[in-house]
Coordinates of C-alpha atoms in Angstrom, one line a residue:
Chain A
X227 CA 4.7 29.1 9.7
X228 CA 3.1 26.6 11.6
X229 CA -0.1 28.5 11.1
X230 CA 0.2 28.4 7.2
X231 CA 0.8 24.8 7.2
X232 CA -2.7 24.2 9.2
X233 CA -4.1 26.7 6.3
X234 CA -3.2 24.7 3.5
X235 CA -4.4 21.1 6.3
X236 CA -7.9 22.8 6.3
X237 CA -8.1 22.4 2.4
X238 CA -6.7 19.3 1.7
X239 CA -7.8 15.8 0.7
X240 CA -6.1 14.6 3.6
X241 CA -9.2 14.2 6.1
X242 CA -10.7 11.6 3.2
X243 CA -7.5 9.1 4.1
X244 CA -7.8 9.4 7.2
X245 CA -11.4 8.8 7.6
X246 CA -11.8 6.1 5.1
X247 CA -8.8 4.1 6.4
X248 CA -9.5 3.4 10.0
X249 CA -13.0 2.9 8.7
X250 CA -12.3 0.2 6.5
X251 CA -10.0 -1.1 8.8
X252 CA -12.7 -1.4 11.3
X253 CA -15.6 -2.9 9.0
X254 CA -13.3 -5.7 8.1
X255 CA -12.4 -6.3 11.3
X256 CA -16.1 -6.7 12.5
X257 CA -17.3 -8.4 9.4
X258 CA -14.2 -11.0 10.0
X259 CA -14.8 -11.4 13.4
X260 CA -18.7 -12.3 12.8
X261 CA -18.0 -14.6 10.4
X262 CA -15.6 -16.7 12.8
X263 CA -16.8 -16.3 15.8
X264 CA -16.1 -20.1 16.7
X265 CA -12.4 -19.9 16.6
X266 CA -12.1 -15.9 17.4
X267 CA -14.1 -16.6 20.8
X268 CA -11.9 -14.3 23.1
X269 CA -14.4 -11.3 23.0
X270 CA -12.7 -7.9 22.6
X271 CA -9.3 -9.3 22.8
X272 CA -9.9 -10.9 19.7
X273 CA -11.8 -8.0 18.1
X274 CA -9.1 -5.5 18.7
X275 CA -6.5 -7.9 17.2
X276 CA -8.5 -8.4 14.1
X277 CA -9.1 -4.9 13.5
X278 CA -5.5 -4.1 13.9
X279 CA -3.5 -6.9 12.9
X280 CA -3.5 -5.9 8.8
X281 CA -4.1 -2.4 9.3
X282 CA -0.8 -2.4 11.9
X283 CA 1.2 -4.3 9.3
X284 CA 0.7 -2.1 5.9
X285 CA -2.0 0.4 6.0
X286 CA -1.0 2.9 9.2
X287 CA 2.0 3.2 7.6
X288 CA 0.9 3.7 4.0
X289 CA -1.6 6.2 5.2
X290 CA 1.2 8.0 6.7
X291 CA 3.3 8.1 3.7
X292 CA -0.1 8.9 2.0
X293 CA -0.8 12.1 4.2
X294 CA 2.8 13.0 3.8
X295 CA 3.1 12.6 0.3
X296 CA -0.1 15.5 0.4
X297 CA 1.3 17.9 2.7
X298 CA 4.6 18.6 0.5
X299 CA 2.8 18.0 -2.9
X300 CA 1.6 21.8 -3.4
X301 CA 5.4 22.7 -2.1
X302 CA 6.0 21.3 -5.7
X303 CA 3.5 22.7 -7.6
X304 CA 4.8 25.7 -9.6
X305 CA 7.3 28.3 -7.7
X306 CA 6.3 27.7 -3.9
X307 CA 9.7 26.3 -3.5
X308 CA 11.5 29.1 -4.5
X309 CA 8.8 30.5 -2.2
X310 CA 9.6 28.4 0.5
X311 CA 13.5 28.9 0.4
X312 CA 13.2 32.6 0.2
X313 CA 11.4 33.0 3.3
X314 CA 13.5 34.6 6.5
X315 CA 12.5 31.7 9.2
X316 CA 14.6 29.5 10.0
X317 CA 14.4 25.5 8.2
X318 CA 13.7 24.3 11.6
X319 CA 10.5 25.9 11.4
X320 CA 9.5 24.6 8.5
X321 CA 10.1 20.7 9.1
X322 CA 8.7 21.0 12.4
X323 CA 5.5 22.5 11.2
X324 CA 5.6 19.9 8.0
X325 CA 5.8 16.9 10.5
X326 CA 2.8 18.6 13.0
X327 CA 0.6 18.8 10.3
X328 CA 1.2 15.2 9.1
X329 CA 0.5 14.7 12.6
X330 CA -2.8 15.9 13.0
X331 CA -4.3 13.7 10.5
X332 CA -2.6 10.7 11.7
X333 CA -3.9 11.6 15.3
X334 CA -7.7 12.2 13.7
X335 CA -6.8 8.3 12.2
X336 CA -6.6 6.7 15.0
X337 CA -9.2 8.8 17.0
X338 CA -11.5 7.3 14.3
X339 CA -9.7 4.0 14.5
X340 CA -10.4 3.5 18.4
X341 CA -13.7 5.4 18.5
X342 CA -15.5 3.1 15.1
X343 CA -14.4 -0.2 17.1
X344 CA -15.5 0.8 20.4
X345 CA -18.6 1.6 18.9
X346 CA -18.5 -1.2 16.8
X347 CA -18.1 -3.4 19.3
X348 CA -20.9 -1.9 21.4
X349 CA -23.7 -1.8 19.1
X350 CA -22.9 -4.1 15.9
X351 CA -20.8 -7.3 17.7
X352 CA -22.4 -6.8 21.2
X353 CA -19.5 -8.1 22.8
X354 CA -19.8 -9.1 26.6
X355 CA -17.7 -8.0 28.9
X356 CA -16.1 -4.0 29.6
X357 CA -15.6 -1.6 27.0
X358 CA -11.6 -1.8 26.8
X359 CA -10.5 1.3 27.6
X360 CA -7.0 0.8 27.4
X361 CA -7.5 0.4 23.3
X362 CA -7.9 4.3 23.7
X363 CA -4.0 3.8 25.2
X364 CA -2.9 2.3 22.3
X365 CA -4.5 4.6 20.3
X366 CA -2.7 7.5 21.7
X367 CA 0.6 4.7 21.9
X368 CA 0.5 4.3 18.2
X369 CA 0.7 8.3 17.5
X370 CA 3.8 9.0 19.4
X371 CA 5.4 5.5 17.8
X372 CA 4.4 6.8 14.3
X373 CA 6.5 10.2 14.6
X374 CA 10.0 8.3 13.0
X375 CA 7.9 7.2 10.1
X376 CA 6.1 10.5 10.1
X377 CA 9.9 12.4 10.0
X378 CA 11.3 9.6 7.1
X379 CA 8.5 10.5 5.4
X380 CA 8.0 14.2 5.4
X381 CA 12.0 14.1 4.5
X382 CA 11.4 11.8 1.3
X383 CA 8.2 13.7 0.1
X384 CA 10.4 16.8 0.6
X385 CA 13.2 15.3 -1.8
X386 CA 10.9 13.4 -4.2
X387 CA 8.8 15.7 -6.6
X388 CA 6.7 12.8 -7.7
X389 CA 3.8 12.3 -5.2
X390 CA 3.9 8.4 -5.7
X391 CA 7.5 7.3 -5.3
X392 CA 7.7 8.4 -1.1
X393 CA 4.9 6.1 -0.8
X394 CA 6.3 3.3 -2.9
X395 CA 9.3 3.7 -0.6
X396 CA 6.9 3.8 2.1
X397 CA 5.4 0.3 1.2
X398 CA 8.8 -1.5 1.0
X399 CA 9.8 -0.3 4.4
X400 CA 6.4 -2.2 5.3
X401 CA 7.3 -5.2 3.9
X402 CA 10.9 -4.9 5.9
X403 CA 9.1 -4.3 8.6
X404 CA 6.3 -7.2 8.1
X405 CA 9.8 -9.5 7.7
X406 CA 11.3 -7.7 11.2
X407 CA 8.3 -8.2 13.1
X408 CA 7.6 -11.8 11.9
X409 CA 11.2 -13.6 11.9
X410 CA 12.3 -14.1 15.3
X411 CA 16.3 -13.7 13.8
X412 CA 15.3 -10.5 12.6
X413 CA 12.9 -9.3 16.0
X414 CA 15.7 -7.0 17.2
X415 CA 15.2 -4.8 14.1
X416 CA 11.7 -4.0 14.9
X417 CA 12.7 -1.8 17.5
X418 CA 14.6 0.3 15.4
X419 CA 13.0 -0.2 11.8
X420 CA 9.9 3.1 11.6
X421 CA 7.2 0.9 10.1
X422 CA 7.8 -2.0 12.4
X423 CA 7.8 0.5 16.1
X424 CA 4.2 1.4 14.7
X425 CA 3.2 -2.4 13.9
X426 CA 4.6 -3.0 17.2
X427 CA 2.8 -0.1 18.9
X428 CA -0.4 -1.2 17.1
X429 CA -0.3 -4.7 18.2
X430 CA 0.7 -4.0 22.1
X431 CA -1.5 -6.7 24.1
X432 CA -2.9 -7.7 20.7
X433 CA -3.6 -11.7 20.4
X434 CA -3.1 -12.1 16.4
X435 CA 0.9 -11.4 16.1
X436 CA 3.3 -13.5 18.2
X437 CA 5.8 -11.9 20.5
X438 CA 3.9 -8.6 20.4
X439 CA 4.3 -7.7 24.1
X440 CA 1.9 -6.7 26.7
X441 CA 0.5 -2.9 27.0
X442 CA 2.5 -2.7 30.2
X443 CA 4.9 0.4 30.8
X444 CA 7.7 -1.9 30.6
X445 CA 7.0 -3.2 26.6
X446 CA 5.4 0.4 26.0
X447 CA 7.8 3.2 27.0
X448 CA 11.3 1.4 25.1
X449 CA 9.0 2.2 22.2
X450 CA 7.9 5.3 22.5
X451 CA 11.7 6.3 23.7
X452 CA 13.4 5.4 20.5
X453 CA 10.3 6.9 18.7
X454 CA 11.3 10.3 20.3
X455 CA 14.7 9.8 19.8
X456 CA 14.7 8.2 16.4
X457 CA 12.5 11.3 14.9
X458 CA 14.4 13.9 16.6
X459 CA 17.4 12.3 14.6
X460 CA 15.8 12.4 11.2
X461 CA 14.5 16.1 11.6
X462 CA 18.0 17.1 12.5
X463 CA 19.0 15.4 9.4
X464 CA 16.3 17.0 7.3
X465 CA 17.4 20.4 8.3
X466 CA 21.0 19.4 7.4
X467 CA 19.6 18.6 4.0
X468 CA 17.5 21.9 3.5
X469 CA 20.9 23.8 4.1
X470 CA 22.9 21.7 2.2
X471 CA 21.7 20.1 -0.7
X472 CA 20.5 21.8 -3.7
X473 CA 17.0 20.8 -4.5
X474 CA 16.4 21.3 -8.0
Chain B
X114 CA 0.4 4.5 -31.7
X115 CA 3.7 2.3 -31.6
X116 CA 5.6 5.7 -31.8
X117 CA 3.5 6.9 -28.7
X118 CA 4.4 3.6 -27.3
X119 CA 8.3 3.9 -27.6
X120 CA 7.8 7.3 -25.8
X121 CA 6.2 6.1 -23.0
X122 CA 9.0 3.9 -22.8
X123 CA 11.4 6.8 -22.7
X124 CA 9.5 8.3 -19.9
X125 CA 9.6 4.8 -18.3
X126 CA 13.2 4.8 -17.8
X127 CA 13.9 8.5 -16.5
X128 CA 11.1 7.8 -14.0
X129 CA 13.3 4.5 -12.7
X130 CA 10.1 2.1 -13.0
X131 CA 11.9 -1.0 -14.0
X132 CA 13.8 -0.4 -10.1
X133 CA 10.6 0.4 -8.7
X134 CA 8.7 -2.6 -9.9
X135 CA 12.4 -5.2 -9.6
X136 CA 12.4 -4.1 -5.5
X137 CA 9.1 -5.0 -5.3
X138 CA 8.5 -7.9 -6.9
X139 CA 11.7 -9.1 -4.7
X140 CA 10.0 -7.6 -1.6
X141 CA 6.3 -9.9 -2.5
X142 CA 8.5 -12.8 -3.2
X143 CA 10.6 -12.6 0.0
X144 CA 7.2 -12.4 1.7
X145 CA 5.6 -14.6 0.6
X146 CA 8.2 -17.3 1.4
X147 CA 8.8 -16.4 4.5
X148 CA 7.0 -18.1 6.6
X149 CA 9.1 -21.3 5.0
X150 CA 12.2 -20.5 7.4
X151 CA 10.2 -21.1 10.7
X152 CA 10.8 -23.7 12.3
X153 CA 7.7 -24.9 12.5
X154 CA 7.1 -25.8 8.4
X155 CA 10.1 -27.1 7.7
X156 CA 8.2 -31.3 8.8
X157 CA 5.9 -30.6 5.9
X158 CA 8.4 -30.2 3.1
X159 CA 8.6 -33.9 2.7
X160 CA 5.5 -34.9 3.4
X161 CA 2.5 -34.8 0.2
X162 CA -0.3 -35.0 2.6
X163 CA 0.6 -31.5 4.2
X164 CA 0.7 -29.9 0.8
X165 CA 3.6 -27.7 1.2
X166 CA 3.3 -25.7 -1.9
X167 CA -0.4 -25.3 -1.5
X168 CA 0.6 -23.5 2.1
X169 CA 3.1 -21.6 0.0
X170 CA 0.8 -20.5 -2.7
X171 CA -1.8 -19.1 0.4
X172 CA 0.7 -17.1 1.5
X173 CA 1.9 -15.7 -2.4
X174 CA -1.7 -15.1 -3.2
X175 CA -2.4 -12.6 0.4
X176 CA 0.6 -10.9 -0.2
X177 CA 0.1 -10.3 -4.1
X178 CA -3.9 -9.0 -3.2
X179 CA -2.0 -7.2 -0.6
X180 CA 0.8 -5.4 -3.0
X181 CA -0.6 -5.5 -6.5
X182 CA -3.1 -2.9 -6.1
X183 CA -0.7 -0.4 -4.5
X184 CA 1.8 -1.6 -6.9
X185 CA -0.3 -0.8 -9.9
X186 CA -1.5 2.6 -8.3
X187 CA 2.3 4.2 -7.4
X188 CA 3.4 2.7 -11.1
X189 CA 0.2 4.3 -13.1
X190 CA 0.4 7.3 -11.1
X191 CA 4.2 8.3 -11.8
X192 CA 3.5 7.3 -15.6
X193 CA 0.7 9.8 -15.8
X194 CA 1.5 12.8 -13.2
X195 CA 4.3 14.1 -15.2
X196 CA 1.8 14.7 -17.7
X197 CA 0.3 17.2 -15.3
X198 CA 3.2 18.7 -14.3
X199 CA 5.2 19.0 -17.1
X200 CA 1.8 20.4 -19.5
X201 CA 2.6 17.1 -20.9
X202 CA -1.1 17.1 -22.1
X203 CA -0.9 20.2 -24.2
X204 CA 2.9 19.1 -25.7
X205 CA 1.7 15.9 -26.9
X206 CA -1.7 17.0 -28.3
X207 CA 0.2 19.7 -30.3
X208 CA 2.7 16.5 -31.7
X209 CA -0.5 14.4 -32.6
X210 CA -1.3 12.1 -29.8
X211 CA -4.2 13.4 -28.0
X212 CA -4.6 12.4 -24.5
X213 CA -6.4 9.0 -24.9
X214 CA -3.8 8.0 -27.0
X215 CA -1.5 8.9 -24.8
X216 CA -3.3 6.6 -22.0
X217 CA -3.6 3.7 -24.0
X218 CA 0.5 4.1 -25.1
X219 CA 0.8 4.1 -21.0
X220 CA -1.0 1.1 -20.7
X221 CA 1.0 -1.2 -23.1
X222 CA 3.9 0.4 -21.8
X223 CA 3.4 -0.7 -18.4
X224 CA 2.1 -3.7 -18.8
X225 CA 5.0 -4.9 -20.8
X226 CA 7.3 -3.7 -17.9
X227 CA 4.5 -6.1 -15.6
X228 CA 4.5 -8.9 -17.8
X229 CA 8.0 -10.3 -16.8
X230 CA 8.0 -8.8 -13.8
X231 CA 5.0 -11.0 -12.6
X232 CA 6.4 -14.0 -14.1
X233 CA 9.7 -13.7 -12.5
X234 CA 7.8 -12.8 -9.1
X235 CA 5.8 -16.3 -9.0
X236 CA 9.2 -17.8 -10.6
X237 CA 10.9 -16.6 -7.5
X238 CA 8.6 -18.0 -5.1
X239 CA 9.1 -21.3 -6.2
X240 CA 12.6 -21.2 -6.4
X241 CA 12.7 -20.1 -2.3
X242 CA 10.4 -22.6 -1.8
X243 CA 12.8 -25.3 -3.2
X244 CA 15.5 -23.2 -1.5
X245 CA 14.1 -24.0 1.8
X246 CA 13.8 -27.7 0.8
X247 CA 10.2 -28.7 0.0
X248 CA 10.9 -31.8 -1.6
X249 CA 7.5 -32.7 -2.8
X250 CA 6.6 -32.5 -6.5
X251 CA 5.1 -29.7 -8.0
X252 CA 2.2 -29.2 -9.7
X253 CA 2.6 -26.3 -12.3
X254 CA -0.9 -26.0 -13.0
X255 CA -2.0 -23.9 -10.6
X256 CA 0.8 -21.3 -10.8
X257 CA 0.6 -21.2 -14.3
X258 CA -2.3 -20.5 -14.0
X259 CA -2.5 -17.9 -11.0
X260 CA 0.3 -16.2 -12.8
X261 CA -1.2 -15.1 -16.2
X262 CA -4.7 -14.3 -14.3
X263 CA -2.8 -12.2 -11.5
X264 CA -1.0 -10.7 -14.8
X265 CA -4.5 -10.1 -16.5
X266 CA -6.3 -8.3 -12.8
X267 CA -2.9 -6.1 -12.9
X268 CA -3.3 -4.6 -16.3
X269 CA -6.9 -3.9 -15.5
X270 CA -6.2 -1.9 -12.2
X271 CA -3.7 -0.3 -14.7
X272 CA -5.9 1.0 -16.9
X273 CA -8.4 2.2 -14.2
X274 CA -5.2 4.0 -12.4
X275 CA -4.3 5.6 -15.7
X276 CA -7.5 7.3 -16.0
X277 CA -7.7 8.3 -12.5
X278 CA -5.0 9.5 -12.2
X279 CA -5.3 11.0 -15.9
X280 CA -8.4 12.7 -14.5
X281 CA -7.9 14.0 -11.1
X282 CA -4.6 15.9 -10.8
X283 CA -4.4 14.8 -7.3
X284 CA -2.6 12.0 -6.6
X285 CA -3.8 11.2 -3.9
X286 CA -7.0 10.1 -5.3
X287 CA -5.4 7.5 -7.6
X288 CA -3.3 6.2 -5.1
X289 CA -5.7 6.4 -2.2
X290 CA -8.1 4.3 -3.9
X291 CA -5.3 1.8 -4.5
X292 CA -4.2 1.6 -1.1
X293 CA -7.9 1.2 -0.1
X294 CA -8.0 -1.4 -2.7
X295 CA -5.7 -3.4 -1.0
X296 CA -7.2 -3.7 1.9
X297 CA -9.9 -4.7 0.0
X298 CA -7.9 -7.1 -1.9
X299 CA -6.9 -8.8 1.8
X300 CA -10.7 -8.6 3.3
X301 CA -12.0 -10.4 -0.2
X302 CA -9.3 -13.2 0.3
X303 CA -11.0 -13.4 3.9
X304 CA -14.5 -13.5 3.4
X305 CA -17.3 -15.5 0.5
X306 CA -17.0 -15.0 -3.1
X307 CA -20.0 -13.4 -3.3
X308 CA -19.3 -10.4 -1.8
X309 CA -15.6 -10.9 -3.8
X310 CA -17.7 -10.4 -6.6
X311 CA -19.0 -6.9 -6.8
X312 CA -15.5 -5.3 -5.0
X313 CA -13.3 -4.9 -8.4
X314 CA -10.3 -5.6 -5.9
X315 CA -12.2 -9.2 -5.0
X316 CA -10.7 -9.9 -8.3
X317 CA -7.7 -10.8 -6.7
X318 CA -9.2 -13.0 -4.1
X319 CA -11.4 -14.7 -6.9
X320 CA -7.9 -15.5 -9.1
X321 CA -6.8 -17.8 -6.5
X322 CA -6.5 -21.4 -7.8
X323 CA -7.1 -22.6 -3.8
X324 CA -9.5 -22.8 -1.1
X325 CA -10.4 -24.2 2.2
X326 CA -12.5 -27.0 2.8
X327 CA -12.6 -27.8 5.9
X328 CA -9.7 -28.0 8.0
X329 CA -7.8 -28.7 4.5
X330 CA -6.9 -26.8 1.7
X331 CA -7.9 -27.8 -1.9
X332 CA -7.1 -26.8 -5.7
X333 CA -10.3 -25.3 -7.1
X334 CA -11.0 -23.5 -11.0
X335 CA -11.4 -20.2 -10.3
X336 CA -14.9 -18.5 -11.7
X337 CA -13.0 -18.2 -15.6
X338 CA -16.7 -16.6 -16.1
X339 CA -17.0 -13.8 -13.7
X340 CA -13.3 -12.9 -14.0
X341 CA -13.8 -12.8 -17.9
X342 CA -16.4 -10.3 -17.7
X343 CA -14.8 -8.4 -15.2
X344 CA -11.5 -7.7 -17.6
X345 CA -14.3 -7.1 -20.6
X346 CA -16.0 -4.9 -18.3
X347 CA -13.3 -2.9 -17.1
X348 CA -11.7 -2.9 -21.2
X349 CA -14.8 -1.0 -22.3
X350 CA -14.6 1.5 -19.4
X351 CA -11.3 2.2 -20.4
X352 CA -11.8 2.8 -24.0
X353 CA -14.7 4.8 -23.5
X354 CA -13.2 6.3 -21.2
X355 CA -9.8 7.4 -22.7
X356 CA -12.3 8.1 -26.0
X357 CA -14.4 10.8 -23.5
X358 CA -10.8 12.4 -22.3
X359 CA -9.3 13.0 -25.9
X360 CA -12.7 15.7 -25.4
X361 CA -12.2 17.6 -22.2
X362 CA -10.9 20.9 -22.4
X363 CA -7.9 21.8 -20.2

């Protein structure tokens, strides 16, 4: 199953998202960071945060919902549904398959994320001081913490036949999540809500968002934790809904 | 035309796009307002010298560059992919309305759905921000006027949408290229008009009626010039455009 999946990965838009996003994310944050150099004087601390602050907020998790949407879209097209429900392996299979191949791409993301502003950093900003390795951390942080989101939305593109509404979806849970992460009355939520763990994940030892915790094991592995637990949830549930509910 | 127009419509409410576009014009309101609950604003609603509406109208015009162009993309890109999947294409041509007609019904469509759904989006802004208790008079002006032109920048990244997403059967593309129009959208708010300019999504960056001098933030009359000849610009594409598609062969 899961070898199908990758199959249909190769061929896919996919790879464009994922390369274009981090990109962009990474030019703005360098062309930002040149142009206010005065007040954004903390070196790579500051460079880091301004290359993650707006993609951590809105466009991880768009892309996400983005990738998603794509991976069930050709489930859609004609009778591979029928296809799909006819097949002798088990449902499990399938989900778990769906969400590793959203996966990949969102890993490839944020390969390209770390690796364009380390080398951004290098050679365009020439920023004093070590290369900060432990962005590679948070790199690899953000992945795990984008699993929930990754499971929400591999369920929703599963139920939704239109390619845009998951997305749509996708971008009000930002917005919830901006408002989670933002209000101090609502900070609790951000724990739990899937769009805020990965702005929180993203923003780890980040100087741009306030009361974003320190890339320590203590702020880190809570997150990751209810990640785990929080997906494993929600591809239990999608299961429950491949058995149970009619589609079509 | 007004027939095709009054199907479109049709299509609009089985597709839910009125809830769609209500949720998030709440969602950019409640945004954009939110930073009026911290603690921290709340000495500057009284005073005229902190110009607490000019802080809130920073805030509304990030988070509309922010939204819009996704907005525009998922709404444009429902509208049209059931074309595609239902052989909507090959239906309606057989009825009469050839696939450019059909674009340009989607466009009025839509946009009549955006128009009140913009203006009750800025309305709503304003009415948290008196909510919260800024206290200092208002001057419409602005808003008005940041209101009709957001309107205006939406119905062109409609139109653009429509064809994408009328031309490519993936989805993805059209609504790729929105999402990666709004980080454009945010970087254009960030950076010099000039560059705003040539980026179609620096549109919504040059719309906005304010600017920072300084330390301090002043009204300014946005570039009527350059924003005029991008919509002219971007009506021609369209027309030629959805005139060029009534001519592909499917």
């Amino acid at each position: 199953m899961l070898r199908a999946e990758i199959l249909k990965l190769k061929r896919s838009a996919t790879w464009i998202i994922a390369l274009i996003l981090p990109l962009l994310a990474v030019t703005t944050g360098t062309i930002n960071l040149a142009n206010n150099l005065d007040t954004l004087d903390a070196g790579w601390a500051s460079f880091t945060s301004q290359v993650t602050l707006f993609y951590g907020l809105l466009f991880f998790s768009i892309g996400i919902g983005l990738i998603a949407s794509t991976a069930w879209r050709m489930e859609h097209r004609g009778t591979n549904w029928n296809l799909l429900l006819t097949t002798t392996r088990k449902p499990v299979k399938l989900v778990i398959a769906k969400a590793l191949v959203i996966m990949i791409p969102v890993a490839f993301m944020q390969l390209v994320l770390v690796a364009g502003t380390l080398i951004s950093g290098t050679l365009v900003l020439g920023l004093d001081g070590a290369i900060p390795w432990q962005f590679a951390l948070v790199g690899a942080i953000s992945v795990l913490a984008a699993l929930p989101l990754i499971a929400i939305q591999s369920l929703l593109s599963m139920l939704l036949k239109s390619f845009a509404a998951p997305v749509a979806i996708c971008l009000l849970g930002c917005v919830v999540g901006v408002a989670t992460v933002t209000s101090e009355a609502l900070r609790p939520l951000s724990f739990i809500w899937p769009q805020a763990i990965n702005t929180r994940a993203l923003n780890l030892g980040s100087t741009a968002l306030a009361g974003s915790g320190g890339l320590t094991a203590q702020d880190a592995l809570p997150l990751i934790g209810t990640a785990l637990g929080f997906a494993l949830v929600i591809v239990v549930l999608t299961v429950t809904t491949i058995r149970t509910v009619k589609l079509r | 035309m007004r027939r095709a127009i009054r199907l479109e419509f049709r299509k609009i409410r089985r597709l839910r796009t009125f809830l769609i576009t209500a949720i998030l014009v709440l969602a950019v309101a409640g945004l954009s307002s939110f930073s009026l609950f911290a603690g921290s604003t709340k000495e500057s609603f009284t005073d005229p010298d902190a110009m607490p509406w000019a802080d809130l109208m920073v805030t509304y015009t990030l988070m509309a560059a922010m939204t819009s162009p996704i907005l525009a993309a998922v709404l444009a890109s429902r509208q049209t992919d059931i074309e595609h999947s239902g052989t909507g294409w090959t239906l309606a041509s057989t009825a009469g309305y050839s696939p450019g007609v059909l674009c340009r019904a989607k466009l009025v469509a839509l946009s009549t759905v955006l128009l009140p759904a913009v203006i009750v989006q800025t309305l709503l802004v304003i009415g948290i921000g008196l909510f919260a208790g800024i206290r200092v008079p208002l001057d419409p002006g602005p808003w008005v006027l940041y209101t009709g032109l957001l309107l205006l920048i939406d119905v062109a990244f409609l139109a653009l949408h429509i064809w994408l997403a009328a031309v490519v059967e993936n989805q993805l593309v059209s609504v790729g290229v929105g999402v990666l129009g709004a980080f454009l959208g945010v970087f254009t708010l960030l950076t010099s008009t000039a560059v705003a300019r040539l980026i179609p999504w620096g549109y919504y960056a040059m719309i906005s009626p304010i600017g920072q001098q300084g330390d301090r933030l002043v009204y300014l009359t946005p570039p009527f010039g350059w924003i005029a000849g991008f919509l002219i610009l971007v009506g021609i594409v369209f027309a030629v455009a959805t005139r060029r598609l009534d001519r592909i062969e499917r």
